[in-house]
């Protein structure tokens, strides 16, 4: 692990200044007044609040940090320095190899077909002992063998992924399409296959129940959908606990698993309560992208935010920001737009929304805005803001205490 440039300390109960937006955001403006937008800020108190609240929700199960939801090494290091966090769930093999220079336990959360990276992994005993690849089929093993034959290479650590979606006749496939391995029987067959092949070591099992972890059960303005989601999530939690338990028992008959990983920020309570799970994965709850405001079980603090400058006023009742097309991945819906958080009383124009290079705003707050003023926004998703800026300015109290590079700022665009 690298040495973090700042420490996260458990905040005192009730130390939640973001609940008073009229103080929180102007303080961020004052602290960063010497910097020119576009800029990204990370409030240290809010980040600490989120990190500790995730630990509380995980109830003693270690949290593996989902790096795609952060993409800032200093933040990964500061979180990993806290007891209760252990290891990284990376999103590409090149990223994992880079992180493994300083972090000794990195699981790649998705299968890889990166031949150059596989070659590097297989040629380096230390990297091979620190990095685990995700597989769900025999073809992925064949691909690795075709790049580097098993004889003479470092043993490759593998984790089998379980499809953890919720499938019913009424709803169909609810969750994400990931692994073809759904049943204990299918998992056992793949585990036996891995065990019989030289050059591989089966060390983990992962099941990510996205339909619970990644779907807020309190969608804004839609109580009917909230009821359906509560119903679905309740049943899915019971179903995945049973099925994952069976799968883990079946795979453990074949291989000595070092870990069973599950969940995400939105499911820390239920995944950690699953006896077959040894660790939970989570990342988004750290920065608190606004997609995570719609859960009944928790409310992240807005730790990461970005500021854009007002540069013109097409009418006295409008104010235009320079920049703003920072829209999130996923289904193209309004919730993928950044949320304008300060000043209050601003909205985007339906025909332009978060424009490519400028974002015109209307609303009562525009009257007081002039060129050079700044507006604060939150990204929908937690890690994607890091792809737009080279650094985060870390704010504690009234001042910037550090500037930490994003992956992008370190010249790394992994995906
Ligand atoms: C395999 C896996 N586990 C866990 C997560 C949860 O990450 P987060 O806490 O950022 O939602 C993800 C996110 O997509 C994932 O792909």
Coordinates of N, CA and C and ligand atoms in Angstrom, one line a residue, residues 54 66 68-69 89 109-110 161 178 206 208 213-214 261 263-266 281-285 292, ligand 1:
X54 N -19.8 3.0 5.9 CA -19.8 1.7 5.1 C -19.2 0.6 6.0
X66 N -13.9 -1.2 -4.4 CA -14.1 -1.2 -5.8 C -13.5 0.0 -6.4
X68 N -13.0 1.1 -9.4 CA -13.6 1.8 -10.5 C -14.5 3.0 -10.0
X69 N -15.0 2.9 -8.8 CA -15.8 3.9 -8.2 C -15.0 5.0 -7.5
X89 N -10.9 -4.4 -5.5 CA -11.6 -5.0 -6.7 C -11.3 -4.0 -7.8
X109 N -12.2 -7.5 -11.2 CA -13.6 -7.8 -11.1 C -14.3 -8.3 -12.4
X110 N -13.6 -8.3 -13.5 CA -14.2 -8.6 -14.8 C -13.2 -9.5 -15.5
X161 N -16.9 -16.3 -11.1 CA -18.0 -15.4 -10.8 C -19.3 -16.1 -11.0
X178 N -23.8 -11.1 -16.5 CA -22.4 -11.2 -16.3 C -22.0 -12.7 -16.6
X206 N -17.0 -15.0 -6.5 CA -17.6 -13.7 -6.4 C -19.0 -13.7 -7.0
X208 N -22.1 -10.8 -7.5 CA -22.5 -9.4 -7.3 C -23.9 -9.2 -7.6
X213 N -27.6 -4.2 -4.8 CA -26.5 -3.3 -4.5 C -26.5 -2.0 -5.4
X214 N -27.0 -2.1 -6.6 CA -26.9 -0.9 -7.5 C -28.3 -0.3 -7.8
X261 N -16.6 -13.2 -2.2 CA -16.9 -11.8 -2.3 C -18.4 -11.6 -2.8
X263 N -21.7 -8.4 -3.2 CA -22.4 -7.1 -2.9 C -21.7 -5.9 -3.4
X264 N -22.2 -4.8 -3.0 CA -21.7 -3.4 -3.4 C -22.3 -2.4 -2.4
X265 N -22.0 -1.2 -2.7 CA -22.4 -0.1 -1.7 C -23.8 -0.3 -1.2
X266 N -24.8 -0.5 -2.2 CA -26.2 -0.5 -1.8 C -26.6 -1.8 -1.0
X281 N -17.7 -6.1 -1.3 CA -17.0 -5.2 -2.2 C -17.8 -3.9 -2.2
X282 N -17.2 -2.7 -2.2 CA -17.9 -1.5 -2.2 C -16.9 -0.3 -2.6
X283 N -17.4 0.6 -3.3 CA -16.6 1.8 -3.6 C -17.4 3.1 -3.8
X284 N -18.6 3.0 -4.4 CA -19.3 4.2 -4.7 C -19.7 5.0 -3.5
X285 N -20.0 4.3 -2.4 CA -20.4 5.0 -1.2 C -19.3 5.9 -0.7
X292 N -26.6 7.3 -5.5 CA -26.8 6.6 -4.2 C -27.6 7.4 -3.2
Ligands
LIG1 C1 -18.2 -7.0 -9.2 C2 -18.7 -5.8 -8.5 N1 -18.7 -5.8 -7.2 C3 -19.1 -4.7 -6.5 C4 -19.4 -3.5 -7.2 C5 -20.0 -2.4 -6.4 O1 -19.4 -1.2 -6.5 P1 -20.0 0.1 -5.8 O2 -19.9 -0.1 -4.4 O3 -19.1 1.1 -6.4 O4 -21.4 0.2 -6.3 C6 -19.4 -3.5 -8.6 C7 -19.8 -2.3 -9.3 O5 -20.2 -2.3 -10.5 C8 -19.0 -4.6 -9.3 O6 -18.9 -4.7 -10.6

